Coordinates of C-alpha atoms in Angstrom, one line a residue:
M1 CA 9.9 26.1 -10.9
C2 CA 11.7 26.3 -14.2
G3 CA 12.3 25.0 -17.7
I4 CA 15.0 22.6 -18.4
A5 CA 16.7 21.2 -21.5
G6 CA 19.8 19.5 -22.7
V7 CA 21.6 17.3 -25.0
M8 CA 24.1 14.4 -24.5
T9 CA 25.8 12.9 -27.6
A10 CA 27.3 9.5 -28.1
G11 CA 30.7 11.2 -27.4
R12 CA 31.4 13.5 -30.3
P13 CA 31.3 17.3 -29.7
I14 CA 27.9 19.0 -30.2
D15 CA 27.5 21.1 -33.3
G16 CA 27.3 24.8 -32.4
P17 CA 26.5 24.4 -28.8
A18 CA 26.3 28.0 -28.0
A19 CA 23.7 28.5 -30.7
L20 CA 21.9 25.3 -29.7
A21 CA 21.8 26.7 -26.1
D22 CA 20.4 29.9 -27.1
R23 CA 17.6 28.2 -29.2
L24 CA 16.6 25.9 -26.2
S25 CA 16.8 28.8 -23.7
G26 CA 14.7 31.1 -25.9
A27 CA 12.0 28.4 -26.4
L28 CA 11.6 27.9 -22.6
A29 CA 12.1 31.6 -21.6
H30 CA 8.4 32.0 -20.7
R31 CA 8.9 29.2 -18.0
G32 CA 11.8 31.0 -16.2
P33 CA 12.2 34.8 -16.6
D34 CA 14.5 35.0 -13.4
G35 CA 17.6 33.4 -14.9
D36 CA 19.2 31.9 -17.8
G37 CA 21.9 29.1 -17.1
R38 CA 24.0 27.0 -19.4
W39 CA 26.7 24.4 -18.8
L40 CA 28.8 22.7 -21.5
S41 CA 31.1 19.7 -20.6
P42 CA 34.9 20.0 -21.2
G43 CA 34.5 17.6 -24.2
A44 CA 31.4 19.7 -25.5
D45 CA 29.4 16.5 -25.7
V46 CA 27.0 17.4 -22.9
L47 CA 24.9 20.6 -22.7
L48 CA 22.4 21.5 -19.8
V49 CA 20.3 24.5 -20.1
H50 CA 18.2 26.1 -17.3
R51 CA 15.5 28.8 -17.2
R52 CA 14.9 29.9 -13.8
L53 CA 11.7 31.0 -11.8
A54 CA 13.2 31.7 -8.4
I55 CA 10.8 30.5 -5.6
I56 CA 13.0 28.9 -3.0
D57 CA 16.4 30.6 -2.3
P58 CA 16.0 33.2 -5.0
T59 CA 19.5 34.4 -4.5
P60 CA 22.4 33.7 -6.9
G61 CA 23.2 30.6 -4.8
G62 CA 20.3 28.9 -6.0
A63 CA 21.1 29.4 -9.8
Q64 CA 21.3 26.2 -12.1
P65 CA 23.0 24.2 -13.6
M66 CA 24.3 23.3 -10.2
A67 CA 27.3 21.0 -9.5
T68 CA 28.5 19.0 -6.6
A69 CA 31.7 20.3 -5.0
D70 CA 33.8 17.8 -6.9
G71 CA 32.2 18.5 -10.1
R72 CA 31.2 15.0 -10.8
H73 CA 27.4 15.7 -10.9
Q74 CA 25.6 18.5 -12.6
I75 CA 21.9 19.0 -12.4
V76 CA 19.1 20.9 -14.1
F77 CA 15.9 20.6 -12.0
N78 CA 12.3 21.9 -12.5
G79 CA 10.0 21.8 -9.4
E80 CA 9.9 22.1 -5.7
V81 CA 11.0 19.8 -2.9
Y82 CA 8.8 20.7 0.0
N83 CA 10.5 18.5 2.6
H84 CA 14.0 19.7 1.6
A85 CA 14.7 21.0 5.2
A86 CA 14.2 17.5 6.5
L87 CA 16.1 15.8 3.8
R88 CA 18.9 18.5 4.4
R89 CA 19.1 17.6 8.1
D90 CA 19.4 13.9 7.4
L91 CA 22.1 14.5 4.7
E92 CA 24.0 16.7 7.2
Q93 CA 23.9 14.0 9.8
R94 CA 25.5 11.7 7.3
G95 CA 28.4 14.2 6.6
E96 CA 27.1 16.3 3.7
R97 CA 27.7 20.1 3.9
F98 CA 25.7 22.6 2.0
T99 CA 26.7 26.0 0.4
T100 CA 23.3 27.2 -0.3
A101 CA 19.7 27.3 1.1
S102 CA 18.1 25.9 -2.1
D103 CA 16.2 22.6 -2.5
T104 CA 18.1 22.1 -5.7
E105 CA 21.3 21.5 -3.7
V106 CA 19.4 19.1 -1.4
L107 CA 18.0 17.0 -4.4
L108 CA 21.4 17.0 -6.1
R109 CA 23.2 15.7 -3.0
L110 CA 20.5 13.2 -2.4
I111 CA 20.9 11.8 -5.9
A112 CA 24.6 11.8 -5.8
R113 CA 24.9 9.9 -2.5
D114 CA 21.9 7.5 -2.7
G115 CA 20.8 7.2 -6.4
P116 CA 17.3 7.2 -7.9
A117 CA 15.8 4.9 -5.3
A118 CA 16.1 7.7 -2.8
L119 CA 13.6 9.8 -4.7
S120 CA 10.9 7.9 -2.9
R121 CA 11.7 10.1 0.2
V122 CA 11.1 13.3 -1.8
R123 CA 7.8 15.2 -1.2
G124 CA 7.2 17.6 -4.0
M125 CA 7.0 17.9 -7.6
F126 CA 10.0 17.5 -10.0
A127 CA 11.6 16.7 -13.2
F128 CA 15.5 16.7 -13.5
A129 CA 18.4 15.6 -15.6
C130 CA 21.6 15.0 -13.7
W131 CA 25.0 14.2 -15.5
D132 CA 27.4 11.9 -13.9
R133 CA 30.8 12.6 -15.3
D134 CA 32.6 9.4 -14.0
E135 CA 29.7 7.1 -15.4
H136 CA 29.4 9.1 -18.6
A137 CA 25.4 8.9 -18.0
L138 CA 22.6 11.2 -17.8
L139 CA 19.9 10.2 -15.1
M140 CA 16.5 11.6 -15.5
A141 CA 13.3 11.3 -13.3
R142 CA 9.9 12.8 -12.7
D143 CA 7.9 12.9 -9.5
R144 CA 5.4 10.1 -8.8
F145 CA 2.3 11.8 -10.2
G146 CA 4.2 13.4 -13.1
I147 CA 3.3 17.0 -12.1
K148 CA 6.2 18.3 -14.0
P149 CA 6.8 17.3 -17.4
L150 CA 10.0 15.9 -19.0
Y151 CA 10.1 15.0 -22.8
V152 CA 13.1 12.8 -24.1
S153 CA 14.2 11.8 -27.6
A154 CA 16.8 9.1 -27.6
T155 CA 18.5 7.9 -30.9
S156 CA 21.9 6.4 -31.5
A157 CA 23.5 9.6 -31.8
G158 CA 22.5 10.6 -28.3
V159 CA 19.7 12.0 -26.1
A160 CA 17.9 15.3 -26.1
F161 CA 15.4 16.3 -23.3
A162 CA 13.3 19.4 -22.4
S163 CA 10.4 20.5 -20.3
E164 CA 8.3 21.1 -23.5
I165 CA 8.2 19.2 -27.0
H166 CA 8.0 22.7 -28.3
A167 CA 11.6 23.4 -27.3
L168 CA 12.9 20.2 -29.0
R169 CA 11.0 21.0 -32.1
A170 CA 12.2 24.7 -32.2
S171 CA 15.7 23.6 -31.7
A172 CA 15.6 21.1 -34.6
L173 CA 16.5 18.3 -32.1
V174 CA 13.6 16.2 -33.5
E175 CA 11.8 16.0 -37.0
H176 CA 8.4 17.6 -37.2
R177 CA 6.6 14.3 -37.5
P178 CA 3.4 13.3 -35.7
S179 CA 3.2 10.1 -33.8
P180 CA 0.3 7.9 -35.0
A181 CA 0.2 6.2 -31.6
G182 CA -0.1 9.5 -29.8
I183 CA -2.7 10.8 -32.1
L184 CA -4.9 7.7 -31.8
A185 CA -4.6 7.8 -28.1
F186 CA -5.6 11.3 -27.9
L187 CA -8.7 10.6 -30.0
R188 CA -9.5 7.8 -27.6
W189 CA -9.0 9.8 -24.5
G190 CA -9.0 13.7 -25.2
S191 CA -5.3 13.8 -24.1
V192 CA -2.1 11.9 -24.8
P193 CA -1.2 9.5 -21.9
P194 CA 2.4 8.8 -20.9
T195 CA 4.7 7.7 -22.1
L196 CA 3.3 8.6 -25.4
T197 CA 3.6 12.0 -27.0
W198 CA 2.0 13.4 -30.2
Q199 CA 5.6 13.8 -31.8
R200 CA 7.2 10.9 -33.3
D201 CA 10.6 9.8 -31.6
V202 CA 9.7 11.6 -28.4
E203 CA 8.5 10.1 -25.2
T204 CA 7.8 11.3 -21.7
V205 CA 9.6 10.0 -18.7
P206 CA 6.8 8.1 -16.7
P207 CA 5.5 9.5 -13.4
G208 CA 7.3 7.8 -10.6
G209 CA 9.9 6.7 -13.1
W210 CA 13.6 7.2 -13.8
R211 CA 15.9 6.6 -16.8
R212 CA 19.6 6.4 -17.1
Y213 CA 21.1 6.9 -20.5
S214 CA 24.8 6.2 -21.1
Q215 CA 27.1 7.6 -23.7
D216 CA 27.9 4.0 -24.9
G217 CA 24.3 3.7 -25.9
S218 CA 23.2 1.5 -23.1
R219 CA 20.2 2.6 -21.1
C220 CA 18.4 1.3 -17.9
G221 CA 15.4 2.6 -15.8
G222 CA 13.0 1.6 -13.0
T223 CA 10.3 2.9 -10.9
F224 CA 11.0 4.6 -7.5
A225 CA 7.4 4.8 -6.5
D226 CA 4.1 3.4 -7.9
T227 CA 1.0 5.2 -6.9
R228 CA -1.1 2.1 -7.4
D229 CA 0.1 0.7 -4.1
A230 CA -1.9 3.4 -2.2
Y231 CA -5.3 1.9 -3.2
L232 CA -4.7 -1.7 -2.3
D233 CA -6.7 -3.4 0.3
D234 CA -3.9 -4.8 2.2
R235 CA -2.6 -1.4 3.1
R236 CA -5.8 -0.8 5.1
R237 CA -5.6 0.5 8.6
P238 CA -9.1 0.1 9.8
L239 CA -10.2 3.4 11.6
S240 CA -13.4 4.5 13.2
A241 CA -15.2 7.3 11.2
D242 CA -14.2 10.0 13.8
A243 CA -10.6 8.7 13.9
F244 CA -10.4 8.7 9.9
R245 CA -11.8 12.2 9.8
D246 CA -9.2 13.5 12.3
A247 CA -6.4 11.8 10.4
V248 CA -7.5 13.2 7.0
G249 CA -8.1 16.7 8.6
E250 CA -4.6 16.9 9.9
A251 CA -3.1 15.5 6.7
V252 CA -4.9 18.0 4.6
R253 CA -3.6 20.9 6.7
D254 CA -0.2 19.3 6.6
S255 CA -0.1 19.2 2.9
V256 CA -1.2 22.7 2.5
R257 CA 1.4 23.8 5.0
A258 CA 4.0 22.0 3.0
H259 CA 2.9 23.5 -0.2
M260 CA 3.0 27.1 1.2
V261 CA 6.8 26.7 1.8
A262 CA 8.4 29.4 -0.4
D263 CA 10.5 32.6 -0.2
V264 CA 7.9 34.5 -2.2
P265 CA 4.1 35.1 -1.6
V266 CA 1.8 32.0 -2.6
G267 CA -1.8 32.8 -3.7
V268 CA -4.8 30.5 -4.4
F269 CA -6.8 29.7 -7.5
L270 CA -10.4 30.0 -6.3
S271 CA -13.2 28.5 -8.5
G272 CA -16.0 28.6 -5.7
G273 CA -16.1 24.7 -5.4
I274 CA -15.4 22.7 -2.4
D275 CA -11.9 21.8 -3.4
S276 CA -10.3 25.3 -3.8
S277 CA -12.5 26.6 -0.9
A278 CA -11.1 24.0 1.1
L279 CA -7.6 25.1 0.5
V280 CA -8.5 28.7 1.5
S281 CA -9.9 27.3 4.7
A282 CA -6.8 25.2 5.4
A283 CA -4.5 28.0 4.5
T284 CA -6.1 30.4 6.9
S285 CA -6.4 27.8 9.6
I286 CA -2.7 27.2 9.7
G287 CA -2.0 30.9 10.1
T288 CA -1.4 32.2 6.6
A289 CA -2.0 35.9 6.5
D290 CA -2.8 38.3 3.6
L291 CA -3.9 35.6 1.4
Q292 CA -4.7 36.4 -2.2
T293 CA -7.3 34.6 -4.2
F294 CA -7.9 34.6 -8.0
T295 CA -10.8 33.5 -10.1
I296 CA -12.3 33.7 -13.7
G297 CA -15.8 35.2 -14.3
F298 CA -17.8 35.4 -17.4
D299 CA -21.3 36.2 -18.5
G300 CA -23.7 33.3 -18.0
P301 CA -25.3 31.1 -15.4
A302 CA -22.4 28.8 -15.0
S303 CA -19.9 31.4 -14.0
E304 CA -18.3 30.8 -10.6
A305 CA -17.4 34.4 -9.8
E306 CA -20.3 34.8 -7.2
A307 CA -19.4 31.7 -5.3
A308 CA -15.8 32.5 -5.3
Q309 CA -16.6 36.0 -3.9
T310 CA -18.5 34.3 -1.0
I311 CA -15.6 32.3 0.0
A312 CA -13.2 35.3 -0.3
S313 CA -15.4 37.4 1.9
H314 CA -16.0 34.5 4.4
F315 CA -12.3 33.9 4.9
G316 CA -11.2 37.5 4.4
T317 CA -8.9 37.0 1.4
T318 CA -7.8 39.7 -1.0
H319 CA -9.7 38.6 -4.0
H320 CA -9.0 39.3 -7.6
P321 CA -11.7 38.5 -10.3
L322 CA -11.2 38.4 -14.0
V323 CA -13.7 38.5 -16.7
I324 CA -13.1 37.0 -20.2
A325 CA -15.1 36.6 -23.3
G326 CA -14.9 34.5 -26.5
A327 CA -13.4 37.3 -28.4
D328 CA -10.4 37.2 -25.8
V329 CA -10.1 33.4 -26.6
L330 CA -10.1 34.0 -30.3
R331 CA -7.5 36.6 -30.3
D332 CA -5.2 34.6 -27.9
L333 CA -5.7 31.3 -29.6
P334 CA -2.4 30.9 -31.6
T335 CA -0.5 31.7 -28.5
I336 CA -2.5 29.4 -26.3
L337 CA -2.0 26.5 -28.9
E338 CA 1.7 27.0 -29.1
R339 CA 2.0 27.1 -25.2
L340 CA -0.3 24.1 -24.8
D341 CA 2.5 22.0 -26.2
S342 CA 0.3 19.0 -26.7
P343 CA -3.3 18.5 -28.1
T344 CA -5.9 18.4 -25.2
I345 CA -9.6 19.1 -24.9
D346 CA -9.0 21.3 -21.7
G347 CA -6.7 23.7 -20.4
I348 CA -7.7 27.1 -21.8
N349 CA -9.4 28.2 -18.6
S350 CA -6.0 27.8 -16.7
Y351 CA -4.3 30.1 -19.3
Y352 CA -6.5 33.1 -18.3
V353 CA -6.4 32.8 -14.5
A354 CA -2.6 32.1 -14.6
R355 CA -2.1 35.4 -16.8
A356 CA -4.2 37.3 -14.2
V357 CA -2.1 36.0 -11.3
A358 CA 1.2 36.5 -12.8
G359 CA 0.2 39.9 -13.9
R360 CA -0.2 40.8 -10.3
G361 CA 3.4 39.8 -9.5
I362 CA 2.6 36.5 -7.9
K363 CA 5.1 33.6 -8.6
A364 CA 3.4 30.6 -7.0
V365 CA -0.1 29.8 -6.5
L366 CA -2.1 26.8 -4.9
S367 CA -4.8 25.0 -7.0
G368 CA -7.5 22.5 -6.0
T369 CA -6.7 20.2 -8.9
G370 CA -6.8 16.6 -7.7
G371 CA -9.4 17.2 -5.0
D372 CA -12.0 15.2 -7.1
E373 CA -9.8 12.2 -7.7
L374 CA -8.7 12.0 -4.1
F375 CA -12.1 12.6 -2.4
G376 CA -14.5 11.0 -4.9
G377 CA -16.0 14.1 -6.5
Y378 CA -16.7 12.8 -10.0
P379 CA -19.8 11.2 -11.3
S380 CA -17.5 8.1 -12.3
F381 CA -17.4 7.2 -8.6
T382 CA -21.1 6.1 -8.6
R383 CA -21.7 5.5 -12.2
V384 CA -18.8 3.2 -13.2
P385 CA -19.3 0.6 -10.1
R386 CA -23.1 0.8 -10.6
A387 CA -22.9 0.0 -14.1
A388 CA -20.5 -2.8 -13.8
A389 CA -22.6 -4.4 -10.8
A390 CA -25.8 -4.1 -12.8
R391 CA -24.2 -5.9 -15.7
R392 CA -22.9 -8.7 -13.4
T393 CA -26.5 -9.0 -11.8
I394 CA -28.2 -9.5 -15.1
G395 CA -25.7 -12.1 -16.1
P396 CA -26.7 -14.4 -19.0
L397 CA -29.7 -12.2 -19.9
W398 CA -27.4 -9.3 -20.7
P399 CA -27.3 -9.9 -24.6
A400 CA -31.1 -9.7 -24.7
V401 CA -31.6 -6.9 -22.3
A402 CA -28.7 -4.4 -23.4
P403 CA -30.2 -3.6 -26.9
L404 CA -33.5 -2.8 -25.6
A405 CA -32.1 -0.5 -23.0
G406 CA -30.2 1.3 -25.7
W407 CA -33.5 2.4 -27.3
F408 CA -34.2 4.7 -24.4
L409 CA -31.0 6.5 -24.4
P410 CA -30.3 9.9 -26.1
E411 CA -28.6 9.5 -29.5
R412 CA -25.5 11.2 -28.2
L413 CA -25.0 8.2 -25.8
G414 CA -25.6 5.5 -28.3
A415 CA -21.9 4.7 -29.1
R416 CA -21.0 4.8 -25.5
W417 CA -23.9 2.4 -24.7
R418 CA -23.1 0.0 -27.5
H419 CA -19.4 -0.2 -26.4
F420 CA -20.5 -0.9 -22.8
A421 CA -22.9 -3.5 -24.0
A422 CA -20.3 -5.4 -26.0
A423 CA -17.4 -5.0 -23.6
D424 CA -16.5 -7.5 -20.7
G425 CA -18.2 -5.7 -18.0
G426 CA -15.1 -4.8 -16.0
L427 CA -14.3 -1.6 -14.5
V428 CA -11.7 -0.5 -17.1
E429 CA -14.1 -0.5 -20.1
S430 CA -16.8 0.9 -17.8
Y431 CA -14.4 3.7 -17.1
R432 CA -13.5 4.1 -20.8
V433 CA -17.3 4.7 -21.6
Q434 CA -17.4 7.3 -18.7
R435 CA -14.1 9.3 -19.4
G436 CA -13.1 8.4 -23.1
F437 CA -13.3 11.0 -25.9
L438 CA -14.3 8.8 -28.9
M439 CA -15.5 5.2 -28.8
P440 CA -14.0 2.9 -31.2
E441 CA -17.0 2.9 -33.5
E442 CA -17.0 6.7 -33.4
L443 CA -13.3 6.8 -34.4
A444 CA -13.8 4.3 -37.2
A445 CA -16.4 6.5 -38.6
L446 CA -14.3 9.6 -38.5
A447 CA -10.9 8.1 -39.6
G448 CA -9.4 9.4 -42.8
P449 CA -6.8 7.4 -44.8
A450 CA -3.9 8.8 -42.7
L451 CA -5.4 7.6 -39.6
A452 CA -7.3 4.3 -40.9
D453 CA -4.3 2.5 -41.7
E454 CA -2.4 3.3 -38.4
A455 CA -5.5 2.3 -36.5
E456 CA -5.3 -1.1 -38.0
S457 CA -1.5 -1.4 -37.4
G458 CA -0.7 -4.2 -35.1
D459 CA 2.3 -2.4 -33.7
T460 CA 0.5 0.8 -33.1
A461 CA -2.4 -0.9 -31.4
A462 CA 0.0 -2.9 -29.2
L463 CA 1.8 0.2 -28.0
I464 CA -1.5 2.1 -27.0
A465 CA -2.8 -1.1 -25.3
A466 CA 0.5 -1.4 -23.2
V467 CA 0.2 2.3 -22.2
E468 CA -3.4 1.8 -21.3
R469 CA -2.7 -1.2 -19.2
E470 CA 0.0 0.6 -17.4
R471 CA -2.2 3.6 -16.6
L472 CA -5.6 1.7 -15.9
E473 CA -4.8 -1.8 -14.7
P474 CA -4.6 -2.6 -10.9
H475 CA -1.8 -4.8 -9.5
G476 CA -3.7 -6.1 -6.4
R477 CA -7.1 -6.3 -4.7
E478 CA -8.9 -2.9 -4.2
Q479 CA -12.5 -1.7 -3.5
A480 CA -14.5 -0.5 -6.6
V481 CA -14.3 3.1 -5.6
A482 CA -10.6 2.8 -5.0
A483 CA -10.1 1.5 -8.4
I484 CA -12.0 4.5 -9.8
A485 CA -9.9 6.9 -7.7
R486 CA -6.7 5.1 -9.0
M487 CA -7.8 5.3 -12.7
E488 CA -8.9 9.0 -12.4
T489 CA -5.6 9.8 -10.8
R490 CA -3.3 7.8 -13.0
F491 CA -5.1 8.7 -16.3
Y492 CA -7.2 11.7 -16.3
L493 CA -5.4 13.7 -13.7
E494 CA -1.8 12.7 -14.7
S495 CA -2.4 12.5 -18.5
Q496 CA -4.5 15.7 -18.9
L497 CA -5.3 18.0 -15.9
L498 CA -1.7 18.3 -14.4
R499 CA -0.1 18.4 -17.8
D500 CA -2.4 21.0 -19.1
I501 CA -2.3 23.4 -15.8
D502 CA 1.6 23.1 -16.0
A503 CA 1.8 24.2 -19.6
M504 CA -0.9 27.0 -19.3
S505 CA 0.6 28.5 -15.9
M506 CA 4.2 28.2 -17.2
A507 CA 3.2 30.1 -20.2
H508 CA 3.2 33.1 -17.9
G509 CA 6.0 32.0 -15.5
L510 CA 3.7 31.0 -12.9
E511 CA 4.2 28.0 -10.4
V512 CA 1.1 26.2 -9.7
R513 CA 1.1 23.9 -6.6
V514 CA -1.3 21.0 -6.0
P515 CA -1.7 20.2 -2.4
F516 CA -4.3 17.4 -3.1
V517 CA -1.6 15.7 -5.3
D518 CA 0.5 14.7 -2.5
H519 CA 1.6 11.2 -1.6
E520 CA 1.4 11.6 2.2
L521 CA -2.2 12.8 1.9
L522 CA -3.0 10.0 -0.7
D523 CA -1.8 7.5 1.9
A524 CA -3.9 9.1 4.7
V525 CA -7.1 8.9 2.5
W526 CA -6.9 5.6 0.6
P527 CA -7.8 2.7 0.9
E528 CA -9.6 3.5 3.9
L529 CA -12.2 5.8 2.1
G530 CA -13.2 2.8 0.2
F531 CA -14.5 1.4 3.5
H532 CA -16.4 4.6 4.4
P533 CA -18.7 5.1 1.3
E534 CA -21.0 7.5 3.2
M535 CA -18.0 10.1 3.1
L536 CA -18.0 10.2 -0.5
A537 CA -21.2 12.2 -1.0
H538 CA -20.5 15.9 -1.6
K539 CA -16.9 15.2 -0.5
Q540 CA -18.0 15.0 3.1
L541 CA -14.6 13.6 4.0
L542 CA -12.8 17.0 2.8
H543 CA -15.3 19.6 3.9
G544 CA -16.1 17.8 7.2
T545 CA -12.6 17.8 8.5
L546 CA -11.7 21.4 8.1
A547 CA -10.9 23.3 11.2
R548 CA -12.7 26.4 9.6
P549 CA -16.0 25.1 8.0
L550 CA -17.2 26.1 4.7
P551 CA -20.5 28.0 4.3
E552 CA -23.3 25.6 3.9
A553 CA -24.3 27.2 0.5
I554 CA -20.8 26.3 -0.9
V555 CA -21.1 22.6 0.4
Q556 CA -24.6 22.1 -1.1
R557 CA -23.9 23.9 -4.2
P558 CA -24.2 21.5 -7.4
K559 CA -20.7 20.6 -8.9
Q560 CA -20.2 22.2 -12.2
G561 CA -16.5 22.2 -12.8
F562 CA -14.3 25.0 -13.7
I563 CA -15.5 25.3 -17.4
L564 CA -15.7 28.3 -19.8
P565 CA -18.9 28.7 -21.8
F566 CA -17.5 27.1 -24.9
E567 CA -20.9 26.0 -26.3
S568 CA -22.0 29.4 -26.9
W569 CA -18.5 30.7 -27.9
L570 CA -18.3 27.8 -30.4
A571 CA -21.5 29.1 -32.1
G572 CA -20.0 32.6 -32.0
D573 CA -16.4 34.1 -31.8
L574 CA -14.7 30.7 -31.9
A575 CA -16.6 29.3 -34.9
P576 CA -14.0 30.3 -37.5
A577 CA -11.2 28.9 -35.5
V578 CA -13.0 25.6 -34.9
R579 CA -13.8 25.3 -38.6
D580 CA -10.3 26.0 -39.5
G581 CA -8.9 23.3 -37.2
L582 CA -11.4 20.7 -38.5
D583 CA -10.7 21.6 -42.1
R584 CA -6.8 21.3 -41.4
L585 CA -7.5 17.7 -39.9
A586 CA -9.4 16.8 -43.0
A587 CA -6.9 18.1 -45.5
G588 CA -4.1 16.1 -43.8
G589 CA -6.2 12.9 -44.3
W590 CA -6.7 12.4 -40.5
I591 CA -10.5 12.6 -40.7
R592 CA -12.6 12.1 -43.6
R593 CA -13.3 14.8 -46.1
D594 CA -17.0 15.2 -45.0
A595 CA -16.3 15.1 -41.3
P596 CA -16.2 18.8 -40.6
D597 CA -19.5 19.4 -42.0
R598 CA -21.0 16.3 -40.3
L599 CA -19.4 17.0 -36.8
L600 CA -20.7 20.7 -36.9
T601 CA -24.2 19.6 -37.9
E602 CA -24.3 16.9 -35.2
W603 CA -23.1 19.4 -32.6
R604 CA -25.7 22.1 -33.4
G605 CA -28.4 19.2 -33.5
G606 CA -27.3 18.1 -29.9
V607 CA -26.0 14.7 -31.2
V608 CA -22.5 15.3 -30.0
H609 CA -21.1 17.3 -27.1
W610 CA -19.2 20.7 -28.0
S611 CA -16.0 19.1 -26.7
R612 CA -15.8 17.0 -29.9
P613 CA -15.6 19.7 -32.5
W614 CA -13.5 21.6 -30.1
G615 CA -11.1 18.8 -29.3
L616 CA -10.7 17.8 -32.9
S617 CA -10.1 21.3 -34.0
V618 CA -7.2 21.7 -31.4
L619 CA -5.7 18.6 -32.9
G620 CA -6.1 19.9 -36.4
H621 CA -4.2 23.0 -35.3
F622 CA -1.3 20.9 -34.0
L623 CA -1.2 18.6 -37.0
G624 CA -1.7 21.3 -39.5
G625 CA 1.6 22.8 -38.4
A626 CA 3.4 19.6 -38.0

């Protein structure tokens, strides 16, 4: 796990390469406190920078940038290859000889020998850039779920890339201008979906995708793995309920076993819910000793500290609770916003638990992120198919029935209902109603002059529509619940949760591993789970397959999510920061002048959820400094 960055020009020497390397390295120092590596090509037209967090082969042999023996290929790599031992054996059988024990060398040799198509064989999380001296080209790619970030700015002068937008901005490699398409996408969803970013002229390499940039200005790319395939009906291998449970149980343990591969201790984020508790169960069942668990606690009935302690005691882990308050968030907010790197309505909880873990000398930790998407834990798994089915059943009577039903809903749901009533009744628009941040009529009511013109721009609308199609549309026949799992994974998980947890954990030089975000486990669960709907309730498929069962009180505990008590904090300690962010948004013309007062009044009156003023204030802090 690391931070990577670099520049490839169109052939001319880089201006001040040493100073540029210092700026890039300094901007990413928090991601890799264990090493600082740089490589400059003989012609000074390619620069690679690496900040190292040493997890596998922490010896000097694993340092980066790393080159092949002949010097043709140079790589900077962020992530972990969990099956590096198996890939190494295969490459050795084909004549490759290795000089280190690192997974970086395995990835480098695999790419140099077999090209980007071979990335489909990699089990892990990764983002990398690999320079090919003979082809005068830079190859970049990300893992199939986009667990690790990679941002690129390509112009006629060359290409710049980094693990964070902040590094590109801090190094003056991109102009400080926001992207209207990225801002509008954030307002629609509460995060910025790939390949968009909030920064103009910067995009992210898509999950499962690769890009090759040549010094002559040509570029090409492709997809080495498409996670949509996993949900298609024609992949089904019909299994009995018992056989399915056994297969998934073994797949869960195998994924946890793979994600425990490290040359340093690996802990667990423990929230007290089924997902993180299942990780603790699986880790102990495969023989992990002296497991350390970490959780956040706070005053209030929603705190999960008690449930987490129950799991820790049940499985005998060494548990570390942390208590935080709104005043802590207010004090740390400037640093948190800088490290977030992109506007989001989530993520702060991960900042604190990551700080607590890193403060105890732990470098790597497992997280239950992805369990809800994989095993059907969100309300969307029942609400979205049910709503779409009801609309199809009502059929031609819908235009008369829909307005009447809207009268019985709370005011805060009015815009969502009206959008659902007017939409086509398909799963995608039903999902937007469930997961979206602002509905179109809400966005129109808020938009200031800087945003209104862009919202009406055909080019901007077409760009956002293309990104949404790529993230949300299927490419084959699938069950309704499989469609929800796919959309939750490819949109919410990949656009928001994984990006946020990476940014917040790496702010403290901590590697977060996500065993439920694993393509081999995904293939074991879907599409078969769509044909066993009884296993969706309370994630029965997950907890019912554990070799060491969870306490019944944890299994039956209502789902509440790992959320800090923002509603009370927004009324107290965080109120000034939220107001400041909203005012910045209005001052920049992004929202109407009267919007801050109106939003806060609506929130206090229960008309809108607390996430609306909070999310918009976060955006205001980003754009206010753009």
